[in-house]
PDB file of C-alpha atoms in Angstrom:
ATOM      1  CA  UNK A   1      95.330  76.571 102.814  1.00 53.00           C
ATOM      2  CA  UNK A   2      98.758  74.352 104.020  1.00 59.00           C
ATOM      3  CA  UNK A   3     101.498  74.737 102.586  1.00 62.00           C
ATOM      4  CA  UNK A   4     102.517  73.069  98.513  1.00 68.00           C
ATOM      5  CA  UNK A   5     105.597  73.414  99.030  1.00 68.00           C
ATOM      6  CA  UNK A   6     108.751  72.531 101.912  1.00 76.00           C
ATOM      7  CA  UNK A   7     110.775  76.274 101.583  1.00 88.00           C
ATOM      8  CA  UNK A   8     108.643  78.750  98.550  1.00 93.00           C
ATOM      9  CA  UNK A   9     104.790  79.108  98.024  1.00 94.00           C
ATOM     10  CA  UNK A  10     103.941  80.924  95.756  1.00 97.00           C
ATOM     11  CA  UNK A  11     100.818  83.445  96.257  1.00 97.00           C
ATOM     12  CA  UNK A  12      98.764  86.592  95.157  1.00 98.00           C
ATOM     13  CA  UNK A  13      97.827  89.918  96.721  1.00 98.00           C
ATOM     14  CA  UNK A  14      95.720  92.882  96.172  1.00 99.00           C
ATOM     15  CA  UNK A  15      95.795  96.214  96.740  1.00 99.00           C
ATOM     16  CA  UNK A  16      92.286  97.633  96.699  1.00 99.00           C
ATOM     17  CA  UNK A  17      91.725 101.211  96.275  1.00 98.00           C
ATOM     18  CA  UNK A  18      88.109 102.932  96.362  1.00 98.00           C
ATOM     19  CA  UNK A  19      87.127 106.280  96.068  1.00 94.00           C
ATOM     20  CA  UNK A  20      83.452 107.075  97.115  1.00 89.00           C
ATOM     21  CA  UNK A  21      82.576 110.181  94.708  1.00 86.00           C
ATOM     22  CA  UNK A  22      85.077 111.835  91.971  1.00 86.00           C
ATOM     23  CA  UNK A  23      87.370 114.517  95.216  1.00 83.00           C
ATOM     24  CA  UNK A  24      86.738 112.395  97.900  1.00 88.00           C
ATOM     25  CA  UNK A  25      89.368 110.463  99.910  1.00 94.00           C
ATOM     26  CA  UNK A  26      90.648 107.302  98.135  1.00 97.00           C
ATOM     27  CA  UNK A  27      91.139 104.980 100.574  1.00 98.00           C
ATOM     28  CA  UNK A  28      93.204 100.869 100.601  1.00 98.00           C
ATOM     29  CA  UNK A  29      91.555  97.789 102.005  1.00 98.00           C
ATOM     30  CA  UNK A  30      92.983  95.577 104.400  1.00 98.00           C
ATOM     31  CA  UNK A  31      91.384  92.613 106.297  1.00 95.00           C
ATOM     32  CA  UNK A  32      92.474  91.774 109.753  1.00 93.00           C
ATOM     33  CA  UNK A  33      93.901  87.964 109.502  1.00 93.00           C
ATOM     34  CA  UNK A  34      93.074  85.416 112.011  1.00 91.00           C
ATOM     35  CA  UNK A  35      95.818  83.272 111.763  1.00 87.00           C
ATOM     36  CA  UNK A  36      98.705  86.320 111.260  1.00 87.00           C
ATOM     37  CA  UNK A  37      97.202  88.605 113.416  1.00 92.00           C
ATOM     38  CA  UNK A  38      97.740  91.725 111.764  1.00 95.00           C
ATOM     39  CA  UNK A  39      96.130  93.497 108.770  1.00 97.00           C
ATOM     40  CA  UNK A  40      97.051  92.106 105.059  1.00 97.00           C
ATOM     41  CA  UNK A  41      95.762  92.589 101.948  1.00 98.00           C
ATOM     42  CA  UNK A  42      93.238  90.342  99.360  1.00 98.00           C
ATOM     43  CA  UNK A  43      95.011  87.227  98.497  1.00 97.00           C
ATOM     44  CA  UNK A  44      96.065  83.690  98.923  1.00 95.00           C
ATOM     45  CA  UNK A  45      98.247  80.592  97.906  1.00 95.00           C
ATOM     46  CA  UNK A  46      97.933  79.968  93.960  1.00 96.00           C
ATOM     47  CA  UNK A  47      96.857  76.403  93.544  1.00 95.00           C
ATOM     48  CA  UNK A  48      98.877  74.131  91.725  1.00 93.00           C
ATOM     49  CA  UNK A  49      95.867  73.993  89.059  1.00 96.00           C
ATOM     50  CA  UNK A  50      96.040  77.587  88.790  1.00 97.00           C
ATOM     51  CA  UNK A  51      97.988  80.430  87.320  1.00 97.00           C
ATOM     52  CA  UNK A  52      98.441  83.416  89.026  1.00 98.00           C
ATOM     53  CA  UNK A  53      95.587  85.656  86.532  1.00 97.00           C
ATOM     54  CA  UNK A  54      93.018  82.650  87.968  1.00 98.00           C
ATOM     55  CA  UNK A  55      94.141  82.524  91.370  1.00 98.00           C
ATOM     56  CA  UNK A  56      93.485  86.208  92.183  1.00 98.00           C
ATOM     57  CA  UNK A  57      90.603  86.528  90.933  1.00 98.00           C
ATOM     58  CA  UNK A  58      89.928  83.765  93.334  1.00 98.00           C
ATOM     59  CA  UNK A  59      91.119  85.120  95.883  1.00 97.00           C
ATOM     60  CA  UNK A  60      89.340  88.705  95.431  1.00 97.00           C
ATOM     61  CA  UNK A  61      86.084  86.948  94.883  1.00 96.00           C
ATOM     62  CA  UNK A  62      86.674  84.799  97.854  1.00 95.00           C
ATOM     63  CA  UNK A  63      87.904  86.564 100.530  1.00 95.00           C
ATOM     64  CA  UNK A  64      85.892  90.244  99.594  1.00 96.00           C
ATOM     65  CA  UNK A  65      83.485  88.914  97.450  1.00 95.00           C
ATOM     66  CA  UNK A  66      84.428  92.413  95.224  1.00 97.00           C
ATOM     67  CA  UNK A  67      83.957  92.832  91.989  1.00 96.00           C
ATOM     68  CA  UNK A  68      87.705  94.556  90.834  1.00 98.00           C
ATOM     69  CA  UNK A  69      89.400  97.018  87.510  1.00 98.00           C
ATOM     70  CA  UNK A  70      93.112  95.094  87.755  1.00 98.00           C
ATOM     71  CA  UNK A  71      95.116  97.954  87.595  1.00 98.00           C
ATOM     72  CA  UNK A  72      98.051  95.981  85.447  1.00 97.00           C
ATOM     73  CA  UNK A  73      99.144  95.638  81.342  1.00 95.00           C
ATOM     74  CA  UNK A  74      98.764  92.357  79.872  1.00 94.00           C
ATOM     75  CA  UNK A  75     101.163  91.371  77.279  1.00 90.00           C
ATOM     76  CA  UNK A  76      98.818  92.193  72.966  1.00 90.00           C
ATOM     77  CA  UNK A  77     100.841  88.191  72.479  1.00 88.00           C
ATOM     78  CA  UNK A  78      97.808  85.943  71.641  1.00 83.00           C
ATOM     79  CA  UNK A  79      98.743  82.963  69.438  1.00 88.00           C
ATOM     80  CA  UNK A  80      98.165  79.144  70.525  1.00 91.00           C
ATOM     81  CA  UNK A  81      99.899  77.927  73.169  1.00 90.00           C
ATOM     82  CA  UNK A  82      99.834  81.544  74.752  1.00 91.00           C
ATOM     83  CA  UNK A  83      98.552  83.223  77.693  1.00 93.00           C
ATOM     84  CA  UNK A  84      99.392  86.503  78.712  1.00 94.00           C
ATOM     85  CA  UNK A  85      98.421  87.379  82.296  1.00 95.00           C
ATOM     86  CA  UNK A  86      98.279  90.713  83.487  1.00 97.00           C
ATOM     87  CA  UNK A  87     101.823  91.946  85.204  1.00 97.00           C
ATOM     88  CA  UNK A  88     101.934  92.307  88.699  1.00 98.00           C
ATOM     89  CA  UNK A  89     103.075  96.285  90.471  1.00 98.00           C
ATOM     90  CA  UNK A  90     105.570  94.237  92.733  1.00 98.00           C
ATOM     91  CA  UNK A  91     106.781  90.631  93.574  1.00 98.00           C
ATOM     92  CA  UNK A  92     108.617  90.676  96.961  1.00 97.00           C
ATOM     93  CA  UNK A  93     109.662  87.181  98.905  1.00 97.00           C
ATOM     94  CA  UNK A  94     107.490  87.075 102.990  1.00 94.00           C
ATOM     95  CA  UNK A  95     108.977  85.485 105.611  1.00 92.00           C
ATOM     96  CA  UNK A  96     106.353  83.553 106.779  1.00 88.00           C
ATOM     97  CA  UNK A  97     108.110  81.513 109.868  1.00 88.00           C
ATOM     98  CA  UNK A  98     111.781  80.801 109.853  1.00 88.00           C
ATOM     99  CA  UNK A  99     111.721  77.611 107.545  1.00 89.00           C
ATOM    100  CA  UNK A 100     108.807  78.517 104.931  1.00 92.00           C
ATOM    101  CA  UNK A 101     108.593  82.003 102.467  1.00 94.00           C
ATOM    102  CA  UNK A 102     105.879  83.517  99.897  1.00 95.00           C
ATOM    103  CA  UNK A 103     106.938  84.980  96.619  1.00 97.00           C
ATOM    104  CA  UNK A 104     104.371  86.966  95.757  1.00 98.00           C
ATOM    105  CA  UNK A 105     103.032  88.805  92.339  1.00 99.00           C
ATOM    106  CA  UNK A 106     101.292  91.806  93.530  1.00 99.00           C
ATOM    107  CA  UNK A 107      98.408  93.625  92.623  1.00 99.00           C
ATOM    108  CA  UNK A 108      96.915  97.080  92.566  1.00 98.00           C
ATOM    109  CA  UNK A 109      93.583  96.978  91.668  1.00 98.00           C
ATOM    110  CA  UNK A 110      90.493  99.762  92.029  1.00 98.00           C
ATOM    111  CA  UNK A 111      85.956  98.925  92.725  1.00 97.00           C
ATOM    112  CA  UNK A 112      82.763 100.716  92.870  1.00 91.00           C
ATOM    113  CA  UNK A 113      81.183 100.135  96.273  1.00 92.00           C
ATOM    114  CA  UNK A 114      83.179  99.814  99.297  1.00 93.00           C
ATOM    115  CA  UNK A 115      80.403  96.893 100.216  1.00 91.00           C
ATOM    116  CA  UNK A 116      82.812  93.177 101.531  1.00 95.00           C
ATOM    117  CA  UNK A 117      81.805  90.345 101.618  1.00 92.00           C
ATOM    118  CA  UNK A 118      83.712  89.345 104.662  1.00 87.00           C
ATOM    119  CA  UNK A 119      85.740  86.125 105.024  1.00 84.00           C
ATOM    120  CA  UNK A 120      84.943  85.027 108.552  1.00 83.00           C
ATOM    121  CA  UNK A 121      87.081  81.947 108.958  1.00 84.00           C
ATOM    122  CA  UNK A 122      90.309  83.980 107.932  1.00 85.00           C
ATOM    123  CA  UNK A 123      89.421  87.673 108.668  1.00 85.00           C
ATOM    124  CA  UNK A 124      88.145  88.815 111.791  1.00 86.00           C
ATOM    125  CA  UNK A 125      87.298  92.466 109.967  1.00 94.00           C
ATOM    126  CA  UNK A 126      87.879  94.814 107.224  1.00 96.00           C
ATOM    127  CA  UNK A 127      88.200  98.586 106.931  1.00 95.00           C
ATOM    128  CA  UNK A 128      89.203 100.834 104.389  1.00 98.00           C
ATOM    129  CA  UNK A 129      92.297 103.087 105.522  1.00 98.00           C
ATOM    130  CA  UNK A 130      93.509 106.306 103.969  1.00 98.00           C
ATOM    131  CA  UNK A 131      96.266 108.050 103.907  1.00 97.00           C
ATOM    132  CA  UNK A 132      95.939 109.349 107.661  1.00 98.00           C
ATOM    133  CA  UNK A 133      95.808 105.803 109.199  1.00 98.00           C
ATOM    134  CA  UNK A 134      97.838 104.018 106.734  1.00 98.00           C
ATOM    135  CA  UNK A 135      99.917 106.423 109.178  1.00 97.00           C
ATOM    136  CA  UNK A 136      99.099 105.555 112.309  1.00 98.00           C
ATOM    137  CA  UNK A 137     101.351 103.434 114.005  1.00 97.00           C
ATOM    138  CA  UNK A 138      98.083 102.258 116.411  1.00 97.00           C
ATOM    139  CA  UNK A 139      97.112  99.732 113.453  1.00 97.00           C
ATOM    140  CA  UNK A 140     100.510  98.666 113.463  1.00 97.00           C
ATOM    141  CA  UNK A 141     100.939  97.600 109.690  1.00 98.00           C
ATOM    142  CA  UNK A 142     104.212  97.240 108.196  1.00 97.00           C
ATOM    143  CA  UNK A 143     105.941  99.361 105.994  1.00 98.00           C
ATOM    144  CA  UNK A 144     105.454  97.239 103.129  1.00 97.00           C
ATOM    145  CA  UNK A 145     101.846  97.316 103.605  1.00 98.00           C
ATOM    146  CA  UNK A 146     102.075 100.767 103.627  1.00 98.00           C
ATOM    147  CA  UNK A 147     104.256 101.055 100.653  1.00 98.00           C
ATOM    148  CA  UNK A 148     102.061  99.226  98.356  1.00 98.00           C
ATOM    149  CA  UNK A 149      98.845 100.855  99.472  1.00 99.00           C
ATOM    150  CA  UNK A 150     100.553 103.546  99.129  1.00 98.00           C
ATOM    151  CA  UNK A 151     101.339 102.808  95.272  1.00 98.00           C
ATOM    152  CA  UNK A 152      97.894 101.471  95.148  1.00 98.00           C
ATOM    153  CA  UNK A 153      96.533 104.941  95.614  1.00 98.00           C
ATOM    154  CA  UNK A 154      98.503 106.613  92.875  1.00 97.00           C
ATOM    155  CA  UNK A 155      97.768 104.062  90.338  1.00 97.00           C
ATOM    156  CA  UNK A 156      94.165 104.650  91.056  1.00 96.00           C
ATOM    157  CA  UNK A 157      94.487 108.009  91.086  1.00 93.00           C
ATOM    158  CA  UNK A 158      96.525 108.001  87.156  1.00 85.00           C
ATOM    159  CA  UNK A 159      93.927 105.455  86.109  1.00 74.00           C
ATOM    160  CA  UNK A 160      91.038 108.216  87.059  1.00 58.00           C
ATOM    161  CA  UNK A 161      89.429 105.897  90.163  1.00 56.00           C
TER     162      UNK A 161
END
């Protein structure tokens, strides 16, 4: 999708973790992005007609086809004119190029199955990374991607997933 704003765009991303069975090693999903030529989480722009939660679930469906449980608190406030949305695990600003940045709402989630339906227009491949692979320089993962993957694994462990 083209950029919505000139300097900053709002985006969502989700670091999805899967554990094949109880006691098995947890793995984090990353997709190889054709345009950026790097391993990234599922995610994308928040469209002008949607809120972060809507964008989150749309991106998950479009890019993976997975059913994902988001590991986040949603404020218990409900009344007319207010829609609480899940609180992101992290928020960051990252540079796309010198003239453009993304403000990212970063979520963690779990998937019951590893069967990804790849969005082939955007992604060349997907991989479920274990801890050892996350640390391996051959994958070229940025420190922030490694950090968020490991944090998602910790969060998933805390939720019994």
